[in-house]
Amino acid sequence: GNSVTQMEGPVTLSEEAFLTINCTYTATGYPSLFWYVQYPGEGLQLLLKATKADDKGSNKGFEATYRKETTSFHLEKGSVQVSDSAVYFCALSKAAGNKLTFGGGTRVLVKP
Amino acid sequence: GAVVSQHPSRVICKSGTSVKIECRSLDFQATTMFWYRQFPKQSLMLMATSNEGSKATYEQGVEKDKFLINHASLTLSTLTVTSAHPEDSSFYICSARVVAGGGTDTQYFGPGTRLTVL
């Protein structure tokens, strides 16, 4: 079946540091890949997505590239802010029915 | 665009009562909505797929008589937790599926409803 594995947190870093959250997946064919962010006490917000190999999703300074050869979709941001403190979820979906399979989530804490 | 709301945002109820949670797509129509459950510091678990005008499809292990889902219109799905017990306390999140031009398929999530059963 489909699965998503992402690095466990929490990840603690200082403001303006570089952030990488690793995400790898297992799925047949070519799933769509997503990163969602969840701020404290809130639901999930779509951060970025990529629908085919070598696509790069980007939003709010975050980027992730769909790597078919390594089945990965790592999230990066060059300079984090305190406001980026949240839980980040990597997810995939297959075309049929669009059920999302989530990774376990990575909590990120950015300190001033 | 693509805003999904949930009501209520927070509810506390007594054991044995039923609670209804609404999920609305505010500026678009959604033939498919999803209901998730999230335990503290854990990932989301898909409970069921709600299809407008037809019965919901439940994931394995989810009691359909316990978690009643109704998708009566293209903008509203409801989840009713029947005879709630403390173990049903959780964060319930809905999402609505959008299929855009070109076939891209995205889910947009509501803000969640925190249910506490005393």
mmCIF file of C-alpha atoms in Angstrom:
data_model
loop_
_atom_site.group_PDB
_atom_site.id
_atom_site.type_symbol
_atom_site.label_atom_id
_atom_site.label_comp_id
_atom_site.label_asym_id
_atom_site.label_seq_id
_atom_site.Cartn_x
_atom_site.Cartn_y
_atom_site.Cartn_z
ATOM 1 C CA GLY A 1 0.000 0.000 0.000
ATOM 2 C CA ASN A 2 0.918 3.660 -0.044
ATOM 3 C CA SER A 3 2.980 5.136 2.757
ATOM 4 C CA VAL A 4 4.811 8.317 3.650
ATOM 5 C CA THR A 5 7.762 8.555 5.986
ATOM 6 C CA GLN A 6 9.033 11.823 7.301
ATOM 7 C CA MET A 7 11.675 12.700 9.817
ATOM 8 C CA GLU A 8 10.586 12.772 13.401
ATOM 9 C CA GLY A 9 10.745 15.968 15.309
ATOM 10 C CA PRO A 10 10.806 18.119 17.055
ATOM 11 C CA VAL A 11 13.179 20.179 15.004
ATOM 12 C CA THR A 12 14.422 23.192 16.918
ATOM 13 C CA LEU A 13 16.361 25.915 15.183
ATOM 14 C CA SER A 14 17.144 29.584 15.396
ATOM 15 C CA GLU A 15 15.581 32.318 13.314
ATOM 16 C CA GLU A 16 17.170 32.688 9.861
ATOM 17 C CA ALA A 17 18.499 29.135 9.949
ATOM 18 C CA PHE A 18 18.091 26.717 7.043
ATOM 19 C CA LEU A 19 15.311 24.162 7.390
ATOM 20 C CA THR A 20 15.092 20.750 5.752
ATOM 21 C CA ILE A 21 12.417 18.189 6.502
ATOM 22 C CA ASN A 22 12.940 14.859 4.786
ATOM 23 C CA CYS A 23 10.030 12.999 3.249
ATOM 24 C CA THR A 24 10.074 9.750 1.324
ATOM 25 C CA TYR A 25 7.166 7.801 -0.031
ATOM 26 C CA THR A 26 6.129 4.381 -1.237
ATOM 27 C CA ALA A 27 3.511 4.197 -3.933
ATOM 28 C CA THR A 28 2.891 2.694 -7.315
ATOM 29 C CA GLY A 29 2.800 4.892 -10.357
ATOM 30 C CA TYR A 30 3.012 8.645 -10.063
ATOM 31 C CA PRO A 31 1.234 10.022 -7.037
ATOM 32 C CA SER A 32 0.728 13.695 -6.360
ATOM 33 C CA LEU A 33 2.786 14.969 -3.427
ATOM 34 C CA PHE A 34 1.874 17.620 -0.899
ATOM 35 C CA TRP A 35 3.177 19.484 2.083
ATOM 36 C CA TYR A 36 0.629 20.716 4.599
ATOM 37 C CA VAL A 37 1.273 22.947 7.601
ATOM 38 C CA GLN A 38 -0.697 22.957 10.831
ATOM 39 C CA TYR A 39 -0.383 25.885 13.193
ATOM 40 C CA PRO A 40 -1.268 25.353 16.859
ATOM 41 C CA GLY A 41 -4.963 24.695 17.374
ATOM 42 C CA GLU A 42 -5.799 24.934 13.692
ATOM 43 C CA GLY A 43 -6.564 22.658 10.782
ATOM 44 C CA LEU A 44 -4.189 21.932 7.934
ATOM 45 C CA GLN A 45 -3.250 24.404 5.279
ATOM 46 C CA LEU A 46 -1.879 23.390 1.924
ATOM 47 C CA LEU A 47 1.663 24.717 1.716
ATOM 48 C CA LEU A 48 2.738 23.411 -1.672
ATOM 49 C CA LYS A 49 2.292 20.523 -4.039
ATOM 50 C CA ALA A 50 3.795 18.769 -7.045
ATOM 51 C CA THR A 51 1.953 16.511 -9.414
ATOM 52 C CA LYS A 52 4.694 14.981 -11.544
ATOM 53 C CA ALA A 53 8.339 14.030 -11.418
ATOM 54 C CA ASP A 54 10.855 16.901 -11.289
ATOM 55 C CA ASP A 55 8.109 19.412 -10.498
ATOM 56 C CA LYS A 56 9.061 21.932 -7.854
ATOM 57 C CA GLY A 57 6.384 23.247 -5.538
ATOM 58 C CA SER A 58 7.032 26.541 -3.791
ATOM 59 C CA ASN A 59 5.190 28.897 -1.477
ATOM 60 C CA LYS A 60 6.097 31.389 1.258
ATOM 61 C CA GLY A 61 9.802 30.699 0.795
ATOM 62 C CA PHE A 62 9.350 26.930 1.112
ATOM 63 C CA GLU A 63 10.316 24.601 -1.724
ATOM 64 C CA ALA A 64 10.099 20.885 -2.427
ATOM 65 C CA THR A 65 11.051 18.951 -5.552
ATOM 66 C CA TYR A 66 9.357 15.729 -6.648
ATOM 67 C CA ARG A 67 12.181 13.217 -7.050
ATOM 68 C CA LYS A 68 10.939 10.029 -8.617
ATOM 69 C CA GLU A 69 14.339 8.347 -8.627
ATOM 70 C CA THR A 70 14.700 8.674 -4.860
ATOM 71 C CA THR A 71 10.932 8.704 -4.101
ATOM 72 C CA SER A 72 11.418 11.844 -2.071
ATOM 73 C CA PHE A 73 9.816 15.241 -1.589
ATOM 74 C CA HIS A 74 11.992 17.037 0.929
ATOM 75 C CA LEU A 75 10.829 20.413 2.213
ATOM 76 C CA GLU A 76 13.334 23.262 2.441
ATOM 77 C CA LYS A 77 13.388 26.882 3.474
ATOM 78 C CA GLY A 78 16.484 29.011 3.390
ATOM 79 C CA SER A 79 15.742 31.338 6.287
ATOM 80 C CA VAL A 80 13.056 30.452 8.806
ATOM 81 C CA GLN A 81 11.095 32.844 10.978
ATOM 82 C CA VAL A 82 9.474 32.377 14.365
ATOM 83 C CA SER A 83 6.126 32.365 12.588
ATOM 84 C CA ASP A 84 7.155 29.171 10.763
ATOM 85 C CA SER A 85 6.814 27.238 14.017
ATOM 86 C CA ALA A 86 4.217 24.598 13.244
ATOM 87 C CA VAL A 87 3.740 20.932 12.410
ATOM 88 C CA TYR A 88 4.494 19.993 8.821
ATOM 89 C CA PHE A 89 2.881 17.004 7.126
ATOM 90 C CA CYS A 90 4.032 15.350 3.945
ATOM 91 C CA ALA A 91 1.293 13.541 2.031
ATOM 92 C CA LEU A 92 0.553 11.768 -1.206
ATOM 93 C CA SER A 93 -2.532 10.963 -3.189
ATOM 94 C CA LYS A 94 -3.269 8.715 -6.085
ATOM 95 C CA ALA A 95 -5.575 9.842 -8.846
ATOM 96 C CA ALA A 96 -8.469 7.576 -7.966
ATOM 97 C CA GLY A 97 -10.564 9.088 -5.164
ATOM 98 C CA ASN A 98 -7.792 11.379 -4.019
ATOM 99 C CA LYS A 99 -7.411 9.774 -0.606
ATOM 100 C CA LEU A 100 -4.496 11.414 1.149
ATOM 101 C CA THR A 101 -1.900 9.340 2.923
ATOM 102 C CA PHE A 102 -0.066 11.383 5.532
ATOM 103 C CA GLY A 103 3.308 11.080 7.099
ATOM 104 C CA GLY A 104 3.562 11.292 10.848
ATOM 105 C CA GLY A 105 4.210 15.020 10.926
ATOM 106 C CA THR A 106 7.290 16.973 11.963
ATOM 107 C CA ARG A 107 7.055 19.621 14.626
ATOM 108 C CA VAL A 108 9.272 22.631 13.955
ATOM 109 C CA LEU A 109 10.099 25.184 16.613
ATOM 110 C CA VAL A 110 11.905 28.338 15.588
ATOM 111 C CA LYS A 111 13.432 30.357 18.391
ATOM 112 C CA PRO A 112 14.190 34.070 18.161
ATOM 113 C CA GLY B 1 -10.823 30.904 -2.739
ATOM 114 C CA ALA B 2 -11.206 27.281 -1.588
ATOM 115 C CA VAL B 3 -12.220 28.065 1.979
ATOM 116 C CA VAL B 4 -13.632 25.309 4.165
ATOM 117 C CA SER B 5 -15.325 26.058 7.473
ATOM 118 C CA GLN B 6 -16.278 23.833 10.368
ATOM 119 C CA HIS B 7 -18.791 24.396 13.109
ATOM 120 C CA PRO B 8 -18.478 24.280 16.010
ATOM 121 C CA SER B 9 -14.784 24.862 16.530
ATOM 122 C CA ARG B 10 -14.966 23.411 20.010
ATOM 123 C CA VAL B 11 -17.596 21.358 21.800
ATOM 124 C CA ILE B 12 -17.829 19.768 25.208
ATOM 125 C CA CYS B 13 -20.544 17.215 25.834
ATOM 126 C CA LYS B 14 -21.595 14.638 28.360
ATOM 127 C CA SER B 15 -21.042 10.953 27.822
ATOM 128 C CA GLY B 16 -23.954 9.330 26.020
ATOM 129 C CA THR B 17 -25.045 12.389 24.060
ATOM 130 C CA SER B 18 -24.687 12.927 20.322
ATOM 131 C CA VAL B 19 -22.740 15.721 18.694
ATOM 132 C CA LYS B 20 -23.056 17.026 15.144
ATOM 133 C CA ILE B 21 -20.149 18.699 13.362
ATOM 134 C CA GLU B 22 -20.695 20.627 10.141
ATOM 135 C CA CYS B 23 -18.234 21.051 7.315
ATOM 136 C CA ARG B 24 -18.952 23.647 4.627
ATOM 137 C CA SER B 25 -17.208 24.647 1.439
ATOM 138 C CA LEU B 26 -17.774 28.407 1.362
ATOM 139 C CA ASP B 27 -16.903 29.444 -2.156
ATOM 140 C CA PHE B 28 -16.996 26.265 -4.163
ATOM 141 C CA GLN B 29 -18.916 23.058 -4.547
ATOM 142 C CA ALA B 30 -17.471 19.780 -3.401
ATOM 143 C CA THR B 31 -18.873 16.452 -4.466
ATOM 144 C CA THR B 32 -16.407 14.755 -2.166
ATOM 145 C CA MET B 33 -15.461 15.628 1.382
ATOM 146 C CA PHE B 34 -13.313 13.698 3.801
ATOM 147 C CA TRP B 35 -13.431 13.330 7.560
ATOM 148 C CA TYR B 36 -10.247 12.834 9.583
ATOM 149 C CA ARG B 37 -9.476 12.288 13.210
ATOM 150 C CA GLN B 38 -6.308 13.527 14.834
ATOM 151 C CA PHE B 39 -5.037 12.496 18.242
ATOM 152 C CA PRO B 40 -2.694 14.777 20.177
ATOM 153 C CA LYS B 41 0.699 15.084 18.514
ATOM 154 C CA GLN B 42 -0.208 12.483 15.923
ATOM 155 C CA SER B 43 -0.979 12.437 12.253
ATOM 156 C CA LEU B 44 -4.396 12.504 10.668
ATOM 157 C CA MET B 45 -6.353 9.301 10.318
ATOM 158 C CA LEU B 46 -8.892 9.153 7.505
ATOM 159 C CA MET B 47 -12.242 8.071 8.866
ATOM 160 C CA ALA B 48 -14.498 8.234 5.851
ATOM 161 C CA THR B 49 -15.140 9.662 2.427
ATOM 162 C CA SER B 50 -18.356 11.618 2.102
ATOM 163 C CA ASN B 51 -19.967 11.710 -1.324
ATOM 164 C CA GLU B 52 -22.816 14.068 -2.127
ATOM 165 C CA GLY B 53 -26.058 12.209 -2.631
ATOM 166 C CA SER B 54 -24.746 8.792 -1.680
ATOM 167 C CA LYS B 55 -23.607 6.827 1.320
ATOM 168 C CA ALA B 56 -20.267 7.549 2.873
ATOM 169 C CA THR B 57 -17.393 5.139 2.480
ATOM 170 C CA TYR B 58 -15.801 4.266 5.792
ATOM 171 C CA GLU B 59 -12.220 3.208 6.379
ATOM 172 C CA GLN B 60 -11.519 -0.130 7.976
ATOM 173 C CA GLY B 61 -12.058 -0.081 11.707
ATOM 174 C CA VAL B 62 -14.342 2.967 11.750
ATOM 175 C CA GLU B 63 -17.832 2.237 13.060
ATOM 176 C CA LYS B 64 -20.384 3.601 10.619
ATOM 177 C CA ASP B 65 -23.159 3.484 13.207
ATOM 178 C CA LYS B 66 -21.028 5.441 15.616
ATOM 179 C CA PHE B 67 -19.907 8.127 13.187
ATOM 180 C CA LEU B 68 -22.837 9.074 10.969
ATOM 181 C CA ILE B 69 -21.979 11.071 7.885
ATOM 182 C CA ASN B 70 -24.443 12.932 5.719
ATOM 183 C CA HIS B 71 -23.517 14.878 2.593
ATOM 184 C CA ALA B 72 -26.834 16.432 1.740
ATOM 185 C CA SER B 73 -25.622 19.174 -0.576
ATOM 186 C CA LEU B 74 -22.597 20.140 -2.630
ATOM 187 C CA THR B 75 -21.434 22.519 0.100
ATOM 188 C CA LEU B 76 -22.267 20.710 3.325
ATOM 189 C CA SER B 77 -21.236 17.478 4.995
ATOM 190 C CA THR B 78 -22.039 16.607 8.591
ATOM 191 C CA LEU B 79 -20.452 14.166 11.011
ATOM 192 C CA THR B 80 -22.539 13.035 13.964
ATOM 193 C CA VAL B 81 -20.788 11.276 16.799
ATOM 194 C CA THR B 82 -23.532 9.196 18.367
ATOM 195 C CA SER B 83 -23.600 8.187 22.024
ATOM 196 C CA ALA B 84 -20.262 9.839 22.564
ATOM 197 C CA HIS B 85 -17.822 8.474 25.111
ATOM 198 C CA PRO B 86 -14.589 9.922 26.510
ATOM 199 C CA GLU B 87 -12.518 7.869 24.074
ATOM 200 C CA ASP B 88 -14.207 9.766 21.229
ATOM 201 C CA SER B 89 -12.559 12.958 22.421
ATOM 202 C CA SER B 90 -10.356 14.123 19.611
ATOM 203 C CA PHE B 91 -9.727 16.760 16.963
ATOM 204 C CA TYR B 92 -11.962 16.153 13.948
ATOM 205 C CA ILE B 93 -10.971 17.719 10.668
ATOM 206 C CA CYS B 94 -12.817 17.749 7.381
ATOM 207 C CA SER B 95 -11.550 18.483 3.914
ATOM 208 C CA ALA B 96 -13.161 19.179 0.576
ATOM 209 C CA ARG B 97 -11.876 17.930 -2.709
ATOM 210 C CA VAL B 98 -11.347 20.306 -5.614
ATOM 211 C CA VAL B 99 -10.628 19.085 -9.109
ATOM 212 C CA ALA B 100 -9.321 22.033 -11.083
ATOM 213 C CA GLY B 101 -8.975 22.528 -14.783
ATOM 214 C CA GLY B 102 -6.240 20.299 -16.117
ATOM 215 C CA GLY B 103 -7.224 17.593 -13.663
ATOM 216 C CA THR B 104 -5.213 18.714 -10.631
ATOM 217 C CA ASP B 105 -6.820 17.289 -7.540
ATOM 218 C CA THR B 106 -6.376 19.032 -4.174
ATOM 219 C CA GLN B 107 -7.937 18.802 -0.737
ATOM 220 C CA TYR B 108 -8.636 21.932 1.274
ATOM 221 C CA PHE B 109 -9.007 21.500 4.998
ATOM 222 C CA GLY B 110 -11.312 22.993 7.559
ATOM 223 C CA PRO B 111 -9.946 24.457 10.792
ATOM 224 C CA GLY B 112 -11.005 21.451 12.832
ATOM 225 C CA THR B 113 -13.394 20.762 15.698
ATOM 226 C CA ARG B 114 -12.125 19.802 19.101
ATOM 227 C CA LEU B 115 -14.529 17.416 20.809
ATOM 228 C CA THR B 116 -14.252 16.748 24.520
ATOM 229 C CA VAL B 117 -16.542 14.139 26.033
ATOM 230 C CA LEU B 118 -16.842 14.256 29.796
#
